[in-house]
Every structure is written in C-alpha cells, then in structure tokens.
Coordinates of C-alpha atoms in Angstrom, one line a residue:
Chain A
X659 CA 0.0 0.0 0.0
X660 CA 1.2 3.7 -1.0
X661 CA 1.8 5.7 2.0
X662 CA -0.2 8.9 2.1
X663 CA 1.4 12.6 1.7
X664 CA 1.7 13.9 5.4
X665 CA 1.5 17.5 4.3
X666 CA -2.1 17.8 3.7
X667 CA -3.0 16.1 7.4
X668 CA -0.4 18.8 8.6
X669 CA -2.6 21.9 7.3
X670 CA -5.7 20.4 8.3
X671 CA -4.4 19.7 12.0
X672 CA -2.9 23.2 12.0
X673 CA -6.3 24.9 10.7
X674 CA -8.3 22.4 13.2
X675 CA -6.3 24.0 16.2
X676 CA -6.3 27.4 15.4
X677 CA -10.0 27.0 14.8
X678 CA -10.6 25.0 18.4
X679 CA -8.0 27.6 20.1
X680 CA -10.4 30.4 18.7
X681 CA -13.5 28.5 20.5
X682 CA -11.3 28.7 23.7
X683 CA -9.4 31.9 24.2
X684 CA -10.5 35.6 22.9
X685 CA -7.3 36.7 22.0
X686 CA -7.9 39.2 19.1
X687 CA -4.8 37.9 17.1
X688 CA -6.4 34.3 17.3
X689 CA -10.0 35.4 16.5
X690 CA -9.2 37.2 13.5
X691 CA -6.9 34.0 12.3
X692 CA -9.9 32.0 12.9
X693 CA -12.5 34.3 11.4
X694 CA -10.2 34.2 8.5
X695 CA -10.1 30.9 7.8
X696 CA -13.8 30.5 8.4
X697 CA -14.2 33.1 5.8
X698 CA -12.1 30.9 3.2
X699 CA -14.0 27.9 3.9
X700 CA -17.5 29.4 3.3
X701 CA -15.9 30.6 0.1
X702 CA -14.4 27.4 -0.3
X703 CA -17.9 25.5 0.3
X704 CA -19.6 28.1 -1.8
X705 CA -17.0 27.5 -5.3
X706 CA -17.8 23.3 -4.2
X707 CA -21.7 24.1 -4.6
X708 CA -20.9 25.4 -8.5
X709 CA -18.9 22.7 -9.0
X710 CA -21.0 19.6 -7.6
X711 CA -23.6 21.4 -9.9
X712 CA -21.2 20.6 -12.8
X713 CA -20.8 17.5 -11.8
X714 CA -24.7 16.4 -11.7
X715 CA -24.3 18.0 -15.2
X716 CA -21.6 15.6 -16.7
X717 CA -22.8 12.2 -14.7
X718 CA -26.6 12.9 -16.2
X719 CA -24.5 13.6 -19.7
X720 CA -22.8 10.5 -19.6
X721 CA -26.0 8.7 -18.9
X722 CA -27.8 10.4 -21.8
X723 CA -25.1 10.0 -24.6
X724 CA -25.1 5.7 -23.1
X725 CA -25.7 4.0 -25.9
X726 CA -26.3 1.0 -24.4
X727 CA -28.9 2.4 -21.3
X728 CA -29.9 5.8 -22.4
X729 CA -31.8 7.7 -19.9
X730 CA -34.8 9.7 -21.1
X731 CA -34.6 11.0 -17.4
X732 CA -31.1 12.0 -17.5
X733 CA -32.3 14.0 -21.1
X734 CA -35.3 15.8 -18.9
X735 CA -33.0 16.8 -16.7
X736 CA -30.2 18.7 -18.7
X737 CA -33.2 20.3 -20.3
X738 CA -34.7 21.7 -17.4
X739 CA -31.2 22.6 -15.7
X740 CA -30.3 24.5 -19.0
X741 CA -33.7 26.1 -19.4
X742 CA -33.6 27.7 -15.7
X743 CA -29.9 28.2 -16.2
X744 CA -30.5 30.2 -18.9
X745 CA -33.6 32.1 -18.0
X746 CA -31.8 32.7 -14.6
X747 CA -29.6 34.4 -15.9
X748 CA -31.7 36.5 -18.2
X749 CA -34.3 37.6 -15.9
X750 CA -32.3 38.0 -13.0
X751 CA -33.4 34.8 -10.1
X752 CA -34.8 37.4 -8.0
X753 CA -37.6 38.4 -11.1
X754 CA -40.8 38.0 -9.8
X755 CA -42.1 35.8 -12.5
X756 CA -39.2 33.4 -13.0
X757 CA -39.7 32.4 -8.8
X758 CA -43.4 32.2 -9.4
X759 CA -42.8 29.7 -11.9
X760 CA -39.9 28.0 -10.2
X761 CA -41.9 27.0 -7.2
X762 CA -44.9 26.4 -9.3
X763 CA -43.1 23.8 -10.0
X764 CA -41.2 22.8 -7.3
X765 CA -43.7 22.7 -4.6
X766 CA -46.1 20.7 -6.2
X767 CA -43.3 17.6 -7.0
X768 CA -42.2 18.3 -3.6
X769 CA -45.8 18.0 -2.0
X770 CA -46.6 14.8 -3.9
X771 CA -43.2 13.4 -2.7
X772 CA -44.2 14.0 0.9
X773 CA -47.6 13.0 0.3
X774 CA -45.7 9.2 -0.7
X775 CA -43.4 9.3 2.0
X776 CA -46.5 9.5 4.4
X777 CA -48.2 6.3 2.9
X778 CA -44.9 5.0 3.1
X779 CA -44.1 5.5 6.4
X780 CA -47.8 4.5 7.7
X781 CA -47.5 1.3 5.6
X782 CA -44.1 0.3 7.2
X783 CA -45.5 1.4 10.7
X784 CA -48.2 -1.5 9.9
X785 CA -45.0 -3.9 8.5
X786 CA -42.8 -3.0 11.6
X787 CA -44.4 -5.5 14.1
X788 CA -43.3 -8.6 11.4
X789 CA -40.3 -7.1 10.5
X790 CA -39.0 -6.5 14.0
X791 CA -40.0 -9.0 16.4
X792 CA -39.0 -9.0 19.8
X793 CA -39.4 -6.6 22.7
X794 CA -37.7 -3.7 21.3
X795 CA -40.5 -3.9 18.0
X796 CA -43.2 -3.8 20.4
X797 CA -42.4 -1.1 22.9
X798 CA -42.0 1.3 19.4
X799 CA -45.1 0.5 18.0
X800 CA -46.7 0.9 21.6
X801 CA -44.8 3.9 22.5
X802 CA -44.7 6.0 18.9
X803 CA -49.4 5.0 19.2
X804 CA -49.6 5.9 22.9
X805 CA -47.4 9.2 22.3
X806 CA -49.5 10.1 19.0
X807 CA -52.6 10.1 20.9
X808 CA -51.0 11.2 24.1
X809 CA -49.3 14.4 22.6
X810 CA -52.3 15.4 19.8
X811 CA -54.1 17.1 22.3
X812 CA -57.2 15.2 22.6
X813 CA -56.9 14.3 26.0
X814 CA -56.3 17.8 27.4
X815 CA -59.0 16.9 30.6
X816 CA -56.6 14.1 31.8
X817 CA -54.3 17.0 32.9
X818 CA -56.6 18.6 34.9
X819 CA -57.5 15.6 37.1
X820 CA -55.2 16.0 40.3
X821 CA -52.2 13.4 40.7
X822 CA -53.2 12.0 37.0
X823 CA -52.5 15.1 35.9
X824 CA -48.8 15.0 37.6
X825 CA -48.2 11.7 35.6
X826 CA -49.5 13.2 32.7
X827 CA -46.8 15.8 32.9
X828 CA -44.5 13.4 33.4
X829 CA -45.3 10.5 30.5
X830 CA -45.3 14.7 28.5
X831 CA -41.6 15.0 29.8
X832 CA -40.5 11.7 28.6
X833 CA -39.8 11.2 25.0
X834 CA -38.2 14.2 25.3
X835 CA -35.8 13.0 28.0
X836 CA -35.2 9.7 25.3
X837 CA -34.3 11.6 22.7
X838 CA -31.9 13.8 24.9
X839 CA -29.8 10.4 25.6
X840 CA -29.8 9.6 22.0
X841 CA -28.7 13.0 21.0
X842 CA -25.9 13.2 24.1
X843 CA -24.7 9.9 22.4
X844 CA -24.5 11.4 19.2
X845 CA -22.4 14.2 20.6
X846 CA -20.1 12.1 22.0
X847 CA -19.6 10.3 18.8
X848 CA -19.4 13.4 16.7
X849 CA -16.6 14.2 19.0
X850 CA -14.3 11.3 18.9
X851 CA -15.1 11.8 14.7
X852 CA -13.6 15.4 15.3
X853 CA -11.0 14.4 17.2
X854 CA -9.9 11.1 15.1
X855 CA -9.5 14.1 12.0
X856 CA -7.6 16.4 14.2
X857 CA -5.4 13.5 15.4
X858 CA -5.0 12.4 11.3
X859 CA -6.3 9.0 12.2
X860 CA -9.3 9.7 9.5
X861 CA -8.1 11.6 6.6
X862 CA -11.4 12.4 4.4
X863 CA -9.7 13.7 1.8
X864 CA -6.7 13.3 -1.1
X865 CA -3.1 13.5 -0.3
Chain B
X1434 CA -13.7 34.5 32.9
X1435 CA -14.2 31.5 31.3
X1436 CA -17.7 30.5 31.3
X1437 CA -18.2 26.7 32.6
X1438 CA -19.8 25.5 29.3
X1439 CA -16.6 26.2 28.2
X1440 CA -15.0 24.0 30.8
X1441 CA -17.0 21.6 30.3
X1442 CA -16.3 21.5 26.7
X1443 CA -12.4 21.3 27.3
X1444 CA -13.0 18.5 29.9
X1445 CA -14.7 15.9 27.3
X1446 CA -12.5 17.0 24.5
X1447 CA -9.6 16.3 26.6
X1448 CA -10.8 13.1 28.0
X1449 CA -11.6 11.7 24.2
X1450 CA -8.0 12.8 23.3
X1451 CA -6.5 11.1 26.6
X1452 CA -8.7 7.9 26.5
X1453 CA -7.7 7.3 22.5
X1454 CA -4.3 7.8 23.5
X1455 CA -4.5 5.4 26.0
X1456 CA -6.4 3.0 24.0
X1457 CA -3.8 3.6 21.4
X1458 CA -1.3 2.0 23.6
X1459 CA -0.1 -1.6 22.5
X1460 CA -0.6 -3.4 25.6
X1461 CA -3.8 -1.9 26.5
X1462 CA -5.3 -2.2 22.3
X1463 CA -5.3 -5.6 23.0
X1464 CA -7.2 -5.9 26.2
X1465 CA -11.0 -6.4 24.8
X1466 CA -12.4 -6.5 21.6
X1467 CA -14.9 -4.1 20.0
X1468 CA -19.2 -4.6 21.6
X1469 CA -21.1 -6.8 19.3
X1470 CA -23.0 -4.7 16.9
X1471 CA -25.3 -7.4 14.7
X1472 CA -25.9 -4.9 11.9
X1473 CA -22.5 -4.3 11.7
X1474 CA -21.3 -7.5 11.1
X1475 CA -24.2 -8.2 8.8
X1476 CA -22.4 -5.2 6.7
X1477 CA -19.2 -6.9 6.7
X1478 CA -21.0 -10.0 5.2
X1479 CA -23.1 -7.6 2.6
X1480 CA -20.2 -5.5 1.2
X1481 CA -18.5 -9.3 0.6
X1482 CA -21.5 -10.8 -0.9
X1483 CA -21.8 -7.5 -3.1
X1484 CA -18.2 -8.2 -4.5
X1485 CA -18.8 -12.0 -5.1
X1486 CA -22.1 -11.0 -7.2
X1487 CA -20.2 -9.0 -9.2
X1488 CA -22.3 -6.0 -7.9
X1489 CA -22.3 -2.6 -6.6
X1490 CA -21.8 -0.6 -3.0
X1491 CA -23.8 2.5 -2.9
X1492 CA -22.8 5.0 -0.2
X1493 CA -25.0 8.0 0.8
X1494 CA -23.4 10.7 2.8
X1495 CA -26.9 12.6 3.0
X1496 CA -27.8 16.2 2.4
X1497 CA -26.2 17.9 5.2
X1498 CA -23.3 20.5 4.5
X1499 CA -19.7 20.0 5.6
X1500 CA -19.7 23.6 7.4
X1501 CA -22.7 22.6 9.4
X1502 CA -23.1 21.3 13.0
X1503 CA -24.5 18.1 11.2
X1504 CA -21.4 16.9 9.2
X1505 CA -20.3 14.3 11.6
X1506 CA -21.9 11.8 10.4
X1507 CA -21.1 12.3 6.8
X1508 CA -17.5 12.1 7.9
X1509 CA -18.5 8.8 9.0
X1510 CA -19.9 7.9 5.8
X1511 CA -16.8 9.2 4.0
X1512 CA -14.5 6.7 6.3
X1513 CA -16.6 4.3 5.6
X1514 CA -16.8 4.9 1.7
X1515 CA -13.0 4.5 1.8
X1516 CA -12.7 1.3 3.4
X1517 CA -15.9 0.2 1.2
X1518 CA -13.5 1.0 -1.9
X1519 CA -10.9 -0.7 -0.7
X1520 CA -12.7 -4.2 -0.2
X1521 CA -14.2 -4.1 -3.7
X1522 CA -11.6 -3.3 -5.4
X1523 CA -11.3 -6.8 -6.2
X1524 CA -14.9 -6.6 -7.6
X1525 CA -16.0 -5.9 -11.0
X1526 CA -18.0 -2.8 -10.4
X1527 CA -16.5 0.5 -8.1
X1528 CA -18.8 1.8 -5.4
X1529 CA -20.9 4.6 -6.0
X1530 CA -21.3 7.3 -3.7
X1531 CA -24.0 10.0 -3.7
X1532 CA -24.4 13.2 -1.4
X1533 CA -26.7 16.6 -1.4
X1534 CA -24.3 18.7 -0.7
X1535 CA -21.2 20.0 -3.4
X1536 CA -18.3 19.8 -0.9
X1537 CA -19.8 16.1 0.2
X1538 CA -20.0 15.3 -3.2
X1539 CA -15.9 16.6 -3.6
X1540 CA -14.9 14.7 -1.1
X1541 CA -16.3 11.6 -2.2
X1542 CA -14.5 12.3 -5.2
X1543 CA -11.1 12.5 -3.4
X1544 CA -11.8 9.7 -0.6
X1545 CA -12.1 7.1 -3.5
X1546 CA -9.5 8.5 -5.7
X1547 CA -7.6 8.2 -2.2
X1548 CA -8.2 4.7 -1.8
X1549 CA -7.4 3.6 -5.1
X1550 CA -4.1 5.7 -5.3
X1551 CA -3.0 4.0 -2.3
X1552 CA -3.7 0.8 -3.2
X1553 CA -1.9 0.9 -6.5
X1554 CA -5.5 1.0 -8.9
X1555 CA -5.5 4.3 -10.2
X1556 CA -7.0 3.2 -13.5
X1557 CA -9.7 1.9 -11.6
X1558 CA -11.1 5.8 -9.9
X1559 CA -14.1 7.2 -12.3
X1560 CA -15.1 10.4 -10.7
X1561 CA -19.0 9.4 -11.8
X1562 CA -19.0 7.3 -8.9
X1563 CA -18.7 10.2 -6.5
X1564 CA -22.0 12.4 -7.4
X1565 CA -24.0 14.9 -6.4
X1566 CA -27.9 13.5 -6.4
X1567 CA -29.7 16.6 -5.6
X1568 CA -29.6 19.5 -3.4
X1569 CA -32.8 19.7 -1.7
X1570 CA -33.8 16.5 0.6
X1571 CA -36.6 16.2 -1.7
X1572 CA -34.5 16.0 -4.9
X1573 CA -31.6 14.2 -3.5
X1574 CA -34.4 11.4 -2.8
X1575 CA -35.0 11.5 -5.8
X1576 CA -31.9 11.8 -7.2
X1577 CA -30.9 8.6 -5.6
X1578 CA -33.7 6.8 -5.9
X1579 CA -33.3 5.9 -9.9
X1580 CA -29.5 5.0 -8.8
X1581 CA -30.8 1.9 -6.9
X1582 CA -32.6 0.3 -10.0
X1583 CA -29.9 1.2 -12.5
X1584 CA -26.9 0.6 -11.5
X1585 CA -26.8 -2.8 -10.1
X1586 CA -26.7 -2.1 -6.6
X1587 CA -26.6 -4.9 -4.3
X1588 CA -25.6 -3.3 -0.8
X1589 CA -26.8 0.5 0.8
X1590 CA -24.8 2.3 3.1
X1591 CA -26.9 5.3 4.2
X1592 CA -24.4 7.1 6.7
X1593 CA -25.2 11.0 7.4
X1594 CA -27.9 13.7 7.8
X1595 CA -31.3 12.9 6.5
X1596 CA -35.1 13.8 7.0
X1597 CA -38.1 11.4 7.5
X1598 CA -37.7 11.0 3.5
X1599 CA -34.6 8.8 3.8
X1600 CA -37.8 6.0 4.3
X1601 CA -38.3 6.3 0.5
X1602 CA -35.2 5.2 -0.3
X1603 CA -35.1 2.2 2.0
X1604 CA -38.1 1.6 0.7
X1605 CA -36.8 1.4 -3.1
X1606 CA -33.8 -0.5 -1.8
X1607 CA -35.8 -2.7 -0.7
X1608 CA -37.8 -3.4 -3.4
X1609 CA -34.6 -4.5 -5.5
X1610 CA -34.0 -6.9 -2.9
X1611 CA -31.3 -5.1 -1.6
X1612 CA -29.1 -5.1 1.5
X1613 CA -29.6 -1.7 3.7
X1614 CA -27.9 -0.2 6.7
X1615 CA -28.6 3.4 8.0
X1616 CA -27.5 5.7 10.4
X1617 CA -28.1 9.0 10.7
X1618 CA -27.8 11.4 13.7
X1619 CA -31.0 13.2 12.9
X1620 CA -33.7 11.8 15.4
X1621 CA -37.0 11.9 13.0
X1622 CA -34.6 10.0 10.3
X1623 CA -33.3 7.4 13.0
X1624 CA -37.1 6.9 14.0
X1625 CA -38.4 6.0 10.1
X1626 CA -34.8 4.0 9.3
X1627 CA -36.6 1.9 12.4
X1628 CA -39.5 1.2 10.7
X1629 CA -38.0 1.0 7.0
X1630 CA -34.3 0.0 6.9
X1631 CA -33.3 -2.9 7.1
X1632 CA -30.1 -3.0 9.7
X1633 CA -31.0 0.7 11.4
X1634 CA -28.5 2.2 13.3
X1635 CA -29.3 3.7 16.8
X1636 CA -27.9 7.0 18.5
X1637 CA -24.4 6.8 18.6
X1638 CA -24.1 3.1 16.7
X1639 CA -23.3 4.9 13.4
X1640 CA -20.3 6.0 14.7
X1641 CA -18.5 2.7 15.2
X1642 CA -18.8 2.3 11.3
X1643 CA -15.4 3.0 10.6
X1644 CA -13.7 0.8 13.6
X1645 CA -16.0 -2.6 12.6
X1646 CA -14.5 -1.9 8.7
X1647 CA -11.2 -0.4 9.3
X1648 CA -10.4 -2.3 12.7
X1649 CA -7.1 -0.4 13.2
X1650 CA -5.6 0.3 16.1
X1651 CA -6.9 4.3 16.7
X1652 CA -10.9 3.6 15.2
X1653 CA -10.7 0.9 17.4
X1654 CA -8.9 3.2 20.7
X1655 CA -11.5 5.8 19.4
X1656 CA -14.6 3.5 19.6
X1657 CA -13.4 2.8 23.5
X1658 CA -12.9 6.3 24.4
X1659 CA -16.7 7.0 22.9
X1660 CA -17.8 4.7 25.5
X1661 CA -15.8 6.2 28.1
X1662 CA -16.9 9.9 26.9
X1663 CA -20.4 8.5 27.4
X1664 CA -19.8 7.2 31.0
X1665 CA -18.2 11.3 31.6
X1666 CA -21.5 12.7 30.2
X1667 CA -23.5 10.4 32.5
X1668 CA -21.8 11.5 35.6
X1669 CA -21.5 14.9 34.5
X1670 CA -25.4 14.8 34.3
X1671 CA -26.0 12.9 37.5
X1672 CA -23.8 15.7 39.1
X1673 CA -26.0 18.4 37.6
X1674 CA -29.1 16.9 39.0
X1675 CA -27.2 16.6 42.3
X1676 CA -26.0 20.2 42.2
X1677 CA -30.1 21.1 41.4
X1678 CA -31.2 18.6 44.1
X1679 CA -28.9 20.9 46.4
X1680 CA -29.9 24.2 45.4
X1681 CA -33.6 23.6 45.6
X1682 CA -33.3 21.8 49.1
X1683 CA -31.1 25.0 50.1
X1684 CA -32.5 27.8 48.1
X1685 CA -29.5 29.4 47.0
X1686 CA -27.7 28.1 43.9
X1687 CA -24.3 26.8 44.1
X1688 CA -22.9 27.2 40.9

C-alpha cells in the first residue's frame, strides 16, 4: 500500500487547532486567524456548490449519450437545468415571475413526494411488528401509538385531574428525555469523529 | 472568565483525546475486543457478498453541508466509503457514492480517488461514482432513488444527515431486494430508518462504522474512548441533577 502525503494532514491539523483555540481563548490575534479561515471555507464550500452542480451535469450527460442504457430521465433533466440556467440568468433569479414559476413547479413535486413518503411510512408502521420481532418492536409500536394520541391534544382533561395530571406531565416529559440520551450519544460520537481528523487518524480527503 | 460550558467542553474533548491515546497503547489495544454490533457484522458480510455478485456498494453521505453542525456523520460515511472502496476493489463494479451537498460530493470524489491511489489501482477511480444527487432533501431522494434500479446495486450504506424521506429510499432499496444499513444522527430520520431500513443504526451506533470496517488500532482506541466519553456525560449529568437537588433543598444556587 502507497503511504499517504503527510502535508495535507499537517494543514488540516494546523487549521483544526487554530480554529478549536479560537473557540477557547478571545485573544484578538487568534480570533481574527480563525474568522479568516472560516471566511475561506465558506468561500471554499460556496465554489464546491458550483462545482458539484457541474458534476450532476456531466454524470446525467454521460448517462444520456449511453448507448447501451440511455436515460430519457437523465435528457429531462439537462433540459430543465439549462432552461432555468438560462432564463436565470436572463431575468435575474430574483424576477418576480421566473420564482413564481420556479416554485410552481417545485412545490407541487415536492408535495406529492411527501404525500408518498406519508403512505410509506404508515405502511411500514403496519410492517414493523413482522419485520422487528422481539421486545424492542413492540415497545416502538406501543410507545410511537400511545405518544400520538397522548401528545395530539385530545386528551387535554386528563391533565386537569389531580395526581393524574402529575403523571401526565411526566409521560409529557418523557420522550423528550429519550431523545436527549440519543442525541448526548451522538455528541459524543461526533466528538471522537472530530478528534480522530484532528489526530490524522481519519483523513477524508486526497493527499 | 471562562464561562463553565466552556470547561466543560475542554474536559470531554480532553478526556476523548487522553482515552484514545490510552487505548492507542499496544498493551492496552489488546485488552478487549470491539461490543457486538449485529448490523455491523451483517455489513461486513453484505459489502463481501456484493463483490462476489459481481455487484455494486452505494454510499449515501446525505444532504447535510460540511460547514454545518450536522457533518459528523457524513465524515463517518466518507471513512466508511474509503474502506468500502478498498474491499471491492477486487470486484467488477467500483462503489458509488451519492451526497446533497457539493463539498460532500468533492470529497467523495477525493476519498475514492484516495483509496485507489493508495492501493496501486488508479485506473480503476471514475469520478461518476462520486455524485451529487440533488440539493434539496426532496430532490436528492429522488436523485438517488433511480440509482438503486440502474446501477446494479446490491448493498446500501446510508451514513449521514437525512429527513423522515430517507424511508423512501429504504423503501426502493428494498424493493430491488437489496441489502440496507442506516445511520443518521438526525432523530426523526433514525425513527423512520426503524420502521423502513433494514439494519437501522441507533444513536451513537453509526459511529463505530469505521472501527467494525477499518479495525485499526486508533478507530478501534477511538470507539473505546466513545464509551468512556459516554460514562463522563452520565456523571457529568448525574452531578448536575445533584447540584439542582442541592440548590432547591437549600435555596441558593451553588454554581
């Protein structure tokens, strides 16, 4: 196996501690190096956005000029991408008419797309018992029906009623409280993943 | 004055540091092996089934962006696409890896050109196989979705920042007959990758993606010092409640 250029882990270790040291101490000579170098990588992130545009272009290219599989898809697409690309750029995105039309389209495909993930979802809700079996199935179908109700506000009188209403509060409290363990974990992880890049133990990137 | 958030945030990034750097440590790498995780294991056996079908590894890094407090776990995905390359580059057909975001889909580029460069296979990198799907969650569904049926894909990785709509994907993958596993560390995408995927990864599982397919010695040290971060936040919260239990019972806070 080829070993792997140390000079690019270098910069992005060097970056990655300026950036953390910025987090930690207000010295003005370290804020401004960090601001800087925040600055560059919106820019950066900004030039990757026009370029990972060109790059839907070319794949959906290759895929129309395949002789073998041709996508008629692929053909819509560089259609529509050129037409607003060029009417963009004639009228200006922020014209009145070209948005109107824009999201006349868009929010309609988008709307029908949500409208399938909902039957979706609701059909795999009725799957999940014979897909999952075992305790862990169960307490999430129980749980995610008994919250639904719970939370839709149709019992509002149960919190009323003294001592029920105190449990009520609580069973209120606690999917919350879950889904602040889950996300503490996630944290944690998201930190080692940090770290393991600062350390140059994950390098995703050439070089 | 430093505030104590900020304290607190120096303690647990110096207590990952410290516990990889112990775990790092030859004698003490060896003591125990890495928590079974089933749906890992299951991708291990996927990814190898994948390459003896003569089939293809698709990777999805999601939609988030890299300069985003969500990008963790499309660095995960992006450690995992590497070591995904590396395995099939045996196989007849590369990986593919999709994202919704245009630095993602950059770095996708460069991870697999990585792994090939390194392993001697230049020839072998075809930046197609690194793509931008989409850049809406909407349109990187369904971006992706047409991906599944056309490109021989045996194997899904989903690893990184999704909405509920990730379920239409599983739901396409599934319908090829296809192998999935998901993680995300969005909490209404983990809660439809329950009900749809077909190895979902909970919470902080997704993480330990790149120790179960990498298995060297500092994913591993890091996978340990995630568990011992874990234990820190779990004290550190126990203390808090402590500390509030206090201040009620005395009426005058102590912090």
């Amino acid at each position: 196996m080829r070993i792997r250029s140390p000079l690019v882990p270098a910069v992005t270790i060097a970056v990655g501690f300026v950036v953390l040291l910025g987090y930690f101490f207000p010295s003005l000579l370290v804020q401004n190096l960090r601001a800087l170098l925040i600055d560059w990588g919106v820019s950066l992130a900004g030039v990757a956005a026009l370029v990972g545009i060109l790059n839907l272009v070319v794949v959906h290219w290759h895929k129309a000029n395949d002789k073998e599989n041709r996508s008629l898809y692929s053909l819509l697409l560089l259609a529509a991408f050129l037409i607003t690309f060029g009417v963009g750029l004639w009228l200006s995105p922020a014209d009145p008419g070209f948005q109107h039309v824009i999201i006349a389209i868009q929010v309609p495909v988008e709307t029908s797309l949500m409208a399938v993930l909902a039957i979706t979802l609701a059909y795999a809700s009725l799957r999940l018992l014979q897909r999952r079996k075992g305790t862990m199935g169960t307490v999430f179908v129980v749980s995610a029906l008994f919250f639904l109700l719970f939370l839709s506000g149709f019992l509002p009188v149960v919190r009323q009623i003294p001592l029920v209403g105190g449990v009520a509060d609580f069973l209120h409290r606690l999917p919350v409280a879950g889904a602040r363990g889950i996300l503490l974990g996630i944290a944690a992880g998201s930190l080692m993943t940090g770290l393991r890049i600062f350390l140059g133990a994950d390098r995703p990137y050439n070089g | 004055m430093i505030s104590l958030d900020l304290i607190i945030s120096l303690v647990l990034i110096l207590t990952g540091a410290l516990a990889t750097l112990y775990f790092s440590l030859p004698k003490h790498a060896r003591a125990g092996g890495l928590r079974a995780i089933r749906a890992l294991q299951n991708l291990r056996r996927a990814i190898g089934l994948s390459v003896e079908e003569g089939k293809r590894l698709h990777v999805s890094l999601g939609n988030s962006s890299i300069l985003g407090p969500n990008n963790a776990s499309a660095l995960v995905g992006l450690s995992a696409l590497e070591q995904a390359a590396r395995i099939s580059l045996v196989g007849d057909r590369p990986p593919v890896a999709t994202s919704g975001d245009g630095t993602l889909a950059i770095l996708s580029q460069d991870t697999l050109q990585a792994a090939y460069r390194t392993n001697h296979a230049t020839a072998q990198y075809d930046p197609d196989r690194g793509r931008l799907a989409g850049v809406t969650p909407f349109s990187y569904t369904a971006g992706v979705i047409p991906i599944l049926s056309g490109e021989q894909i045996s194997a899904n990785l989903l690893v990184g920042y999704y909405g509920p709509e990730i379920a239409l994907i599983c739901e396409a993958a599934e319908r090829q007959g296809a192998f999935v596993l998901a993680g995300s560390e969005s909490l209404p995408a983990q809660a439809a990758l329950y009900a749809t995927a077909q190895e979902p990864l909970i919470g902080e599982e997704l993480f330990a993606i790149p120790a179960y397919l990498q298995a060297s010695p500092v994913h591993q040290a890091s996978l340990k010092a995630q568990d011992v971060l874990r234990w820190v936040l779990i004290l550190l919260l126990i203390a808090g409640a402590a500390l509030k239990l206090v201040e009620s019972v005395f009426g005058a806070p102590l912090l």
